[in-house]
CSV table of C-alpha atoms and ligand atoms in Angstrom, one decimal:
chain,number,residue,atom,x,y,z
A,1,MET,CA,-4.9,-2.0,26.6
A,2,TYR,CA,-3.5,-5.4,26.2
A,3,TRP,CA,-0.6,-7.5,27.4
A,4,ARG,CA,1.9,-8.6,24.8
A,5,PHE,CA,4.0,-11.5,26.0
A,6,LEU,CA,7.2,-12.7,24.4
A,7,LEU,CA,8.5,-16.0,25.5
A,8,ALA,CA,11.9,-17.2,24.3
A,9,VAL,CA,12.0,-20.9,24.0
A,10,ALA,CA,15.5,-20.9,22.8
A,11,ALA,CA,17.7,-17.9,22.8
A,12,ILE,CA,20.6,-15.9,21.7
A,13,ALA,CA,19.8,-12.4,20.6
A,14,PRO,CA,19.3,-12.8,16.8
A,15,ALA,CA,22.6,-11.8,15.2
A,16,ILE,CA,22.5,-8.9,12.7
A,17,ASP,CA,23.3,-11.4,9.9
A,18,ALA,CA,20.5,-13.7,11.0
A,19,ALA,CA,20.1,-16.2,8.2
A,20,ALA,CA,16.6,-17.4,8.7
A,21,THR,CA,13.8,-15.4,10.3
A,22,LEU,CA,10.7,-17.5,10.0
A,23,ARG,CA,7.7,-15.9,11.7
A,24,PHE,CA,4.1,-17.2,11.4
A,25,SER,CA,0.8,-17.3,13.1
A,26,CYS,CA,-0.7,-20.3,14.9
A,27,SER,CA,-4.3,-19.8,15.9
A,28,GLN,CA,-5.9,-21.3,19.0
A,29,LEU,CA,-6.2,-25.1,18.8
A,30,VAL,CA,-7.7,-25.6,22.2
A,31,VAL,CA,-7.6,-24.3,25.8
A,32,ASP,CA,-7.4,-27.3,28.0
A,33,ARG,CA,-6.0,-28.8,31.2
A,34,LEU,CA,-3.6,-31.1,29.4
A,35,ASP,CA,0.2,-31.3,29.3
A,36,PRO,CA,1.4,-34.4,27.4
A,37,LEU,CA,5.0,-33.4,27.9
A,38,VAL,CA,5.2,-32.6,31.6
A,39,ASN,CA,2.2,-34.7,32.8
A,40,PRO,CA,1.7,-37.3,30.1
A,41,GLY,CA,-1.5,-39.3,30.6
A,42,ALA,CA,-2.8,-36.8,33.3
A,43,LEU,CA,-6.5,-36.0,32.6
A,44,PRO,CA,-6.5,-33.3,33.9
A,45,SER,CA,-3.1,-31.9,34.2
A,46,PRO,CA,-2.6,-29.6,37.2
A,47,HIS,CA,-3.1,-26.3,35.4
A,48,LEU,CA,-4.7,-24.8,32.3
A,49,HIS,CA,-2.9,-24.2,29.0
A,50,GLN,CA,-3.5,-22.5,25.7
A,51,ILE,CA,-2.3,-24.8,22.9
A,52,VAL,CA,-1.7,-24.2,19.2
A,53,GLY,CA,-0.4,-26.3,16.3
A,54,GLY,CA,-1.4,-29.7,14.9
A,55,ASN,CA,-4.6,-31.6,15.9
A,56,ALA,CA,-2.6,-34.7,17.0
A,57,PHE,CA,-2.3,-32.9,20.4
A,58,ASN,CA,-3.5,-35.4,23.0
A,59,THR,CA,-3.3,-36.4,26.6
A,60,THR,CA,-0.4,-38.6,25.9
A,61,MET,CA,2.0,-38.1,22.9
A,62,ASP,CA,4.5,-40.9,23.2
A,63,PRO,CA,6.8,-40.4,20.2
A,64,ALA,CA,7.4,-44.2,20.1
A,65,ALA,CA,3.6,-44.8,19.8
A,66,HIS,CA,2.7,-42.3,17.1
A,67,ASP,CA,4.2,-40.1,14.5
A,68,ILE,CA,2.8,-36.6,14.9
A,69,PRO,CA,2.8,-35.5,11.2
A,70,SER,CA,1.0,-38.7,10.1
A,71,THR,CA,-1.5,-38.6,13.0
A,72,ALA,CA,-2.5,-34.9,12.5
A,73,THR,CA,-4.9,-34.0,9.8
A,74,CYS,CA,-4.7,-30.2,10.2
A,75,THR,CA,-2.7,-27.5,11.8
A,76,SER,CA,-3.6,-24.1,13.3
A,77,CYS,CA,-0.3,-22.8,12.1
A,78,THR,CA,0.0,-21.2,8.6
A,79,PRO,CA,2.8,-23.4,7.3
A,80,VAL,CA,0.8,-26.5,6.5
A,81,GLU,CA,3.7,-28.9,7.2
A,82,ASP,CA,4.0,-27.7,10.8
A,83,PHE,CA,2.1,-30.1,13.0
A,84,SER,CA,4.2,-29.2,16.1
A,85,ASN,CA,2.4,-28.2,19.3
A,86,TYR,CA,3.3,-25.1,21.2
A,87,TRP,CA,1.7,-24.2,24.5
A,88,THR,CA,1.9,-21.9,27.5
A,89,ALA,CA,-0.1,-21.3,30.6
A,90,THR,CA,-3.2,-19.1,30.4
A,91,LEU,CA,-3.8,-15.7,32.0
A,92,PHE,CA,-6.6,-14.8,34.4
A,93,PHE,CA,-7.9,-11.5,35.7
A,94,ARG,CA,-8.5,-11.4,39.5
A,95,ALA,CA,-11.1,-8.8,40.4
A,96,ARG,CA,-11.1,-6.9,43.6
A,97,ASN,CA,-13.7,-9.2,45.0
A,98,GLY,CA,-11.4,-12.1,44.5
A,99,THR,CA,-13.2,-13.8,41.6
A,100,LEU,CA,-11.3,-14.8,38.5
A,101,HIS,CA,-12.0,-14.5,34.8
A,102,ARG,CA,-10.0,-16.1,32.0
A,103,VAL,CA,-8.2,-13.7,29.6
A,104,ASN,CA,-8.4,-14.7,25.9
A,105,THR,CA,-5.5,-14.5,23.4
A,106,PHE,CA,-6.0,-12.6,20.2
A,107,GLY,CA,-4.2,-12.4,16.8
A,108,ASN,CA,-0.9,-10.5,16.7
A,109,GLU,CA,-1.7,-7.0,15.5
A,110,LEU,CA,1.4,-7.1,13.3
A,111,GLY,CA,-0.1,-9.1,10.4
A,112,PHE,CA,-2.2,-11.7,12.1
A,113,THR,CA,-5.3,-9.9,13.3
A,114,GLY,CA,-7.4,-12.4,11.4
A,115,ALA,CA,-6.2,-15.2,13.7
A,116,THR,CA,-8.5,-16.5,16.4
A,117,GLY,CA,-6.0,-16.0,19.2
A,118,GLY,CA,-3.2,-18.4,19.7
A,119,GLN,CA,0.4,-17.2,19.3
A,120,THR,CA,3.1,-16.1,16.9
A,121,VAL,CA,5.9,-18.5,16.5
A,122,TYR,CA,9.4,-17.6,15.4
A,123,TYR,CA,12.3,-19.8,14.2
A,124,LEU,CA,15.5,-17.8,13.9
A,125,SER,CA,19.1,-18.7,12.9
A,126,SER,CA,22.3,-16.8,12.4
A,127,GLY,CA,24.0,-19.5,10.4
A,128,LYS,CA,23.8,-23.1,9.6
A,129,VAL,CA,21.5,-24.9,12.1
A,130,THR,CA,20.2,-28.5,12.5
A,131,ALA,CA,16.5,-28.7,12.7
A,132,PHE,CA,14.9,-30.7,15.5
A,133,LYS,CA,14.1,-34.4,14.8
A,134,PRO,CA,10.8,-36.4,15.2
A,135,GLY,CA,10.2,-37.0,18.9
A,136,PHE,CA,12.1,-33.9,20.0
A,137,ARG,CA,10.4,-31.9,22.8
A,138,MET,CA,11.5,-29.4,25.4
A,139,THR,CA,10.2,-27.0,28.0
A,140,VAL,CA,11.4,-23.6,29.0
A,141,GLY,CA,11.0,-21.8,32.3
A,142,ASP,CA,9.9,-23.1,35.6
A,143,PRO,CA,6.4,-22.6,36.9
A,144,THR,CA,7.6,-22.7,40.6
A,145,ILE,CA,9.9,-19.7,40.2
A,146,ARG,CA,8.7,-16.6,42.1
A,147,SER,CA,12.0,-14.7,42.2
A,148,ALA,CA,13.1,-12.0,39.8
A,149,ALA,CA,16.7,-13.1,40.4
A,150,GLN,CA,16.1,-16.0,38.0
A,151,LEU,CA,14.3,-14.0,35.3
A,152,GLN,CA,17.1,-14.5,32.8
A,153,ALA,CA,17.3,-18.2,33.4
A,154,LYS,CA,13.7,-18.7,32.4
A,155,TYR,CA,13.6,-16.4,29.4
A,156,LYS,CA,17.0,-17.3,27.9
A,157,PHE,CA,16.7,-20.6,26.3
A,158,PRO,CA,19.5,-22.7,24.8
A,159,THR,CA,20.2,-23.1,21.1
A,160,CYS,CA,22.6,-26.0,21.7
A,161,TRP,CA,21.5,-29.6,21.6
A,162,ASN,CA,23.1,-32.9,22.6
A,163,GLY,CA,21.1,-34.9,20.1
A,164,GLU,CA,18.8,-36.6,22.6
A,165,LEU,CA,15.1,-36.2,21.9
A,166,ASP,CA,14.2,-35.4,25.5
A,167,SER,CA,15.6,-35.5,29.0
A,168,PRO,CA,13.9,-36.3,32.4
A,169,ASP,CA,13.5,-32.6,33.2
A,170,HIS,CA,12.8,-31.8,29.5
A,171,GLN,CA,15.5,-29.1,29.6
A,172,SER,CA,19.0,-30.6,30.1
A,173,HIS,CA,19.3,-32.1,26.6
A,174,VAL,CA,19.6,-28.5,25.4
A,175,ALA,CA,22.1,-25.9,26.7
A,176,TYR,CA,23.3,-22.4,26.5
A,177,PRO,CA,26.1,-21.4,24.1
A,178,ASN,CA,29.4,-20.2,25.5
A,179,GLY,CA,29.5,-16.9,23.7
A,180,ASN,CA,28.5,-17.9,20.2
A,181,ALA,CA,29.8,-21.5,20.4
A,182,CYS,CA,27.9,-24.5,21.6
A,183,PRO,CA,29.6,-26.5,24.4
A,184,ALA,CA,31.2,-29.8,23.7
A,185,SER,CA,28.4,-31.5,25.7
A,186,HIS,CA,25.7,-30.0,23.4
A,187,PRO,CA,27.5,-29.5,20.1
A,188,ILE,CA,24.5,-29.2,17.7
A,189,THR,CA,23.2,-25.7,17.0
A,190,VAL,CA,19.4,-25.7,16.6
A,191,PRO,CA,17.0,-22.9,15.5
A,192,GLN,CA,16.0,-20.3,18.1
A,193,VAL,CA,12.3,-20.7,18.8
A,194,PHE,CA,10.2,-17.8,20.3
A,195,TYR,CA,6.6,-17.6,21.2
A,196,GLU,CA,4.8,-14.3,21.2
A,197,THR,CA,1.3,-14.1,22.7
A,198,TYR,CA,-1.2,-11.3,22.9
A,199,TRP,CA,-3.6,-11.4,25.8
A,200,ASP,CA,-6.8,-9.4,25.4
A,201,THR,CA,-7.1,-7.5,28.8
A,202,ARG,CA,-9.4,-4.9,27.3
A,203,PRO,CA,-12.5,-6.4,29.0
A,204,PHE,CA,-10.8,-5.8,32.4
A,205,ASN,CA,-10.0,-2.1,32.1
A,206,ASN,CA,-12.4,-1.0,34.8
A,207,GLN,CA,-10.1,0.4,37.5
A,208,ALA,CA,-12.9,-0.1,40.1
A,209,ASP,CA,-12.2,-3.9,39.7
A,210,TRP,CA,-8.4,-3.5,40.2
A,211,PRO,CA,-6.7,-4.0,43.5
A,212,THR,CA,-6.7,-1.0,45.8
A,213,ASP,CA,-3.0,-1.3,46.7
A,214,GLY,CA,-2.0,-0.6,43.1
A,215,SER,CA,-0.7,-4.1,42.4
A,216,GLN,CA,-1.5,-5.6,39.0
A,217,PRO,CA,-4.5,-7.9,38.8
A,218,PHE,CA,-3.4,-10.7,36.4
A,219,VAL,CA,-2.4,-14.2,37.5
A,220,TRP,CA,-1.1,-17.1,35.5
A,221,SER,CA,-3.1,-20.3,35.5
A,222,PHE,CA,-0.4,-22.0,37.6
A,223,GLY,CA,-1.1,-19.6,40.4
A,224,ASP,CA,1.7,-17.1,39.8
A,225,LYS,CA,0.6,-13.5,40.4
A,226,LEU,CA,4.1,-12.1,39.9
A,227,GLY,CA,4.8,-13.5,36.4
A,228,TYR,CA,8.2,-14.9,37.0
A,229,GLY,CA,7.2,-18.6,36.7
A,230,ILE,CA,6.2,-18.3,33.0
A,231,HIS,CA,7.1,-21.3,31.0
A,232,GLY,CA,6.4,-22.8,27.6
A,233,ASP,CA,6.3,-26.3,26.0
A,234,TYR,CA,7.3,-27.4,22.6
A,235,VAL,CA,6.8,-30.7,20.8
A,236,PHE,CA,8.4,-30.8,17.4
A,237,GLY,CA,6.0,-32.1,14.6
A,238,TRP,CA,7.2,-30.7,11.3
A,239,ARG,CA,6.6,-33.1,8.4
A,240,GLY,CA,9.7,-34.6,6.9
A,241,ASP,CA,12.5,-32.2,6.4
A,242,ALA,CA,10.3,-29.1,6.0
A,243,LEU,CA,11.8,-27.1,8.8
A,244,GLN,CA,15.4,-28.1,7.8
A,245,ARG,CA,14.7,-26.9,4.2
A,246,ALA,CA,13.2,-23.6,5.4
A,247,MET,CA,16.2,-23.0,7.6
A,248,ASP,CA,18.7,-24.0,4.9
A,249,GLN,CA,17.0,-21.7,2.4
A,250,ASN,CA,17.2,-18.8,4.8
A,251,CYS,CA,13.4,-18.4,4.7
A,252,ASN,CA,12.1,-15.2,6.2
A,253,SER,CA,8.8,-13.4,6.9
A,254,ASP,CA,7.6,-9.9,6.3
A,255,LEU,CA,7.4,-8.5,9.8
A,256,PHE,CA,4.1,-6.7,9.5
A,257,GLN,CA,2.3,-9.1,7.2
A,258,ASN,CA,1.1,-12.6,7.0
A,259,LYS,CA,3.7,-13.5,4.4
A,260,ILE,CA,6.5,-16.0,4.5
A,261,ASN,CA,9.1,-15.5,1.8
A,262,CYS,CA,10.0,-19.1,1.2
A,263,ASN,CA,9.6,-21.2,-2.0
A,264,THR,CA,10.0,-24.4,-0.1
A,265,LEU,CA,7.1,-23.9,2.4
A,266,LYS,CA,3.4,-24.2,1.5
A,267,THR,CA,1.2,-22.0,3.7
A,268,GLN,CA,-2.5,-21.6,4.3
A,269,SER,CA,-4.6,-18.5,5.1
A,270,LEU,CA,-5.4,-17.4,8.6
A,271,ALA,CA,-9.0,-18.3,7.9
A,272,ASP,CA,-8.0,-21.9,7.1
A,273,ALA,CA,-5.6,-22.1,10.1
A,274,ASN,CA,-8.5,-20.9,12.3
A,275,LYS,CA,-10.6,-23.9,11.2
A,276,CYS,CA,-8.2,-26.4,12.9
A,277,THR,CA,-9.4,-26.8,16.4
A,278,ILE,CA,-10.0,-29.7,18.7
A,279,SER,CA,-12.5,-30.1,21.5
A,280,ARG,CA,-11.6,-30.0,25.2
A,281,LYS,CA,-11.1,-33.3,27.0
A,282,VAL,CA,-11.4,-31.7,30.4
A,283,THR,CA,-14.7,-30.1,30.8
A,284,ASP,CA,-14.5,-28.1,34.0
A,285,ASN,CA,-16.1,-24.7,33.6
A,286,LEU,CA,-13.7,-22.0,32.2
A,287,ASP,CA,-16.3,-19.3,31.4
A,288,GLY,CA,-17.6,-16.4,33.5
A,289,TRP,CA,-16.4,-15.5,37.0
A,290,LEU,CA,-14.7,-18.4,38.8
A,291,THR,CA,-14.0,-18.7,42.5
A,292,THR,CA,-10.8,-20.6,42.0
A,293,LEU,CA,-8.3,-21.2,39.2
A,294,PRO,CA,-9.0,-24.4,37.2
A,295,GLY,CA,-7.5,-27.3,39.2
A,296,ASP,CA,-7.8,-25.2,42.4
A,297,MET,CA,-4.3,-23.9,41.8
A,298,PRO,CA,-3.3,-21.8,44.9
A,299,ILE,CA,-2.3,-18.2,44.0
A,300,ILE,CA,1.1,-17.6,45.5
B,401,NAG,C1,-5.9,-39.4,21.5
B,401,NAG,O1,-5.7,-40.6,22.3
B,401,NAG,C2,-6.7,-41.5,22.3
B,401,NAG,C3,-6.3,-42.6,23.3
B,401,NAG,O2,-5.1,-43.1,22.9
B,401,NAG,C4,-7.1,-42.0,21.0
B,401,NAG,O3,-8.2,-42.8,21.0
B,401,NAG,C5,-7.4,-40.8,20.1
B,401,NAG,O4,-7.6,-41.2,18.7
B,401,NAG,C6,-6.3,-39.8,20.1
B,401,NAG,N1,-6.7,-38.6,19.3
B,401,NAG,C7,-5.8,-38.1,18.4
B,401,NAG,C8,-6.4,-36.9,17.7
B,401,NAG,O5,-4.7,-38.5,18.1
B,402,NAG,C1,-16.9,-9.9,41.3
B,402,NAG,O1,-16.5,-8.8,40.5
B,402,NAG,C2,-16.8,-9.0,39.1
B,402,NAG,C3,-16.2,-7.8,38.4
B,402,NAG,O2,-16.7,-6.6,38.9
B,402,NAG,C4,-18.3,-9.1,39.0
B,402,NAG,O3,-18.7,-9.2,37.6
B,402,NAG,C5,-18.8,-10.3,39.7
B,402,NAG,O4,-20.2,-10.3,39.7
B,402,NAG,C6,-18.4,-10.2,41.2
B,402,NAG,N1,-18.7,-11.4,41.9
B,402,NAG,C7,-19.2,-11.5,43.1
B,402,NAG,C8,-19.5,-12.8,43.6
B,402,NAG,O5,-19.4,-10.4,43.7
């Protein structure tokens, strides 16, 4: 048994005439308590993340101070020009005795079983889109939400952009379309980005370790035991116009294979993508059974 988790970073349901459907694997780059977007400079950031993409990932990633594609020397994603970073919270198993164990990610069984964890990334379009620009970043979701009433708000992400690279809340520079049209305030249609992550819960199948009240035993690293506060972070880092070219040429991927049908994108094997890793900067213990979540995040 495993948990498959799909996180929409920008959303409208892909139209039937979807023009570009780029889907690829990004292996695990690092699991660390860093968040250069929401908590730049914080070493450590409040909660633990699993991060994929280019190895320029750092405690601080000020777009004015360094250019991601020229800082990075490798990427854990298969398109070799994608040095973006994609990250989410991590999952923990809470045993009946209250101790916690980190759950690993594993390669998507549809084509990417050779990946050392990480996640599957999608860029979709249903017509002409404008790719993100250097310095662009955004978050989706809200780690403080614990109510199902807002489930849609955190999963449905905007595909309309006002042209600013960021905003104070990292979200208001992007917006929802009205029907299929972008609002006048955010007139630029951008690709739809999705993350898909497989969590390997198989080591935790022993029902004797599960709660006696029938509740589910998994909690997110930010202390959410319900799952509504899930969120994701995106820092654009494609080299040059590679993403724009791929979207313009309606590049697509074979759904069940590690294969991008795209003359304009150079790709690497999963084995080579797996080789791009960085070491953790925050060295608190993440292995074995823990008495608290990293950062002592309260579970609520
Ligand atoms: C991360 O930031 C530190 C401090 O600015 C710098 O010394 C280091 O080279 C950076 N690492 C990468 C991979 O950019
Ligand atoms: C808590 O439960 C886990 C899973 O059964 C077990 O491996 C661990 O040793 C237990 N820890 C304590 C302190 O009892």
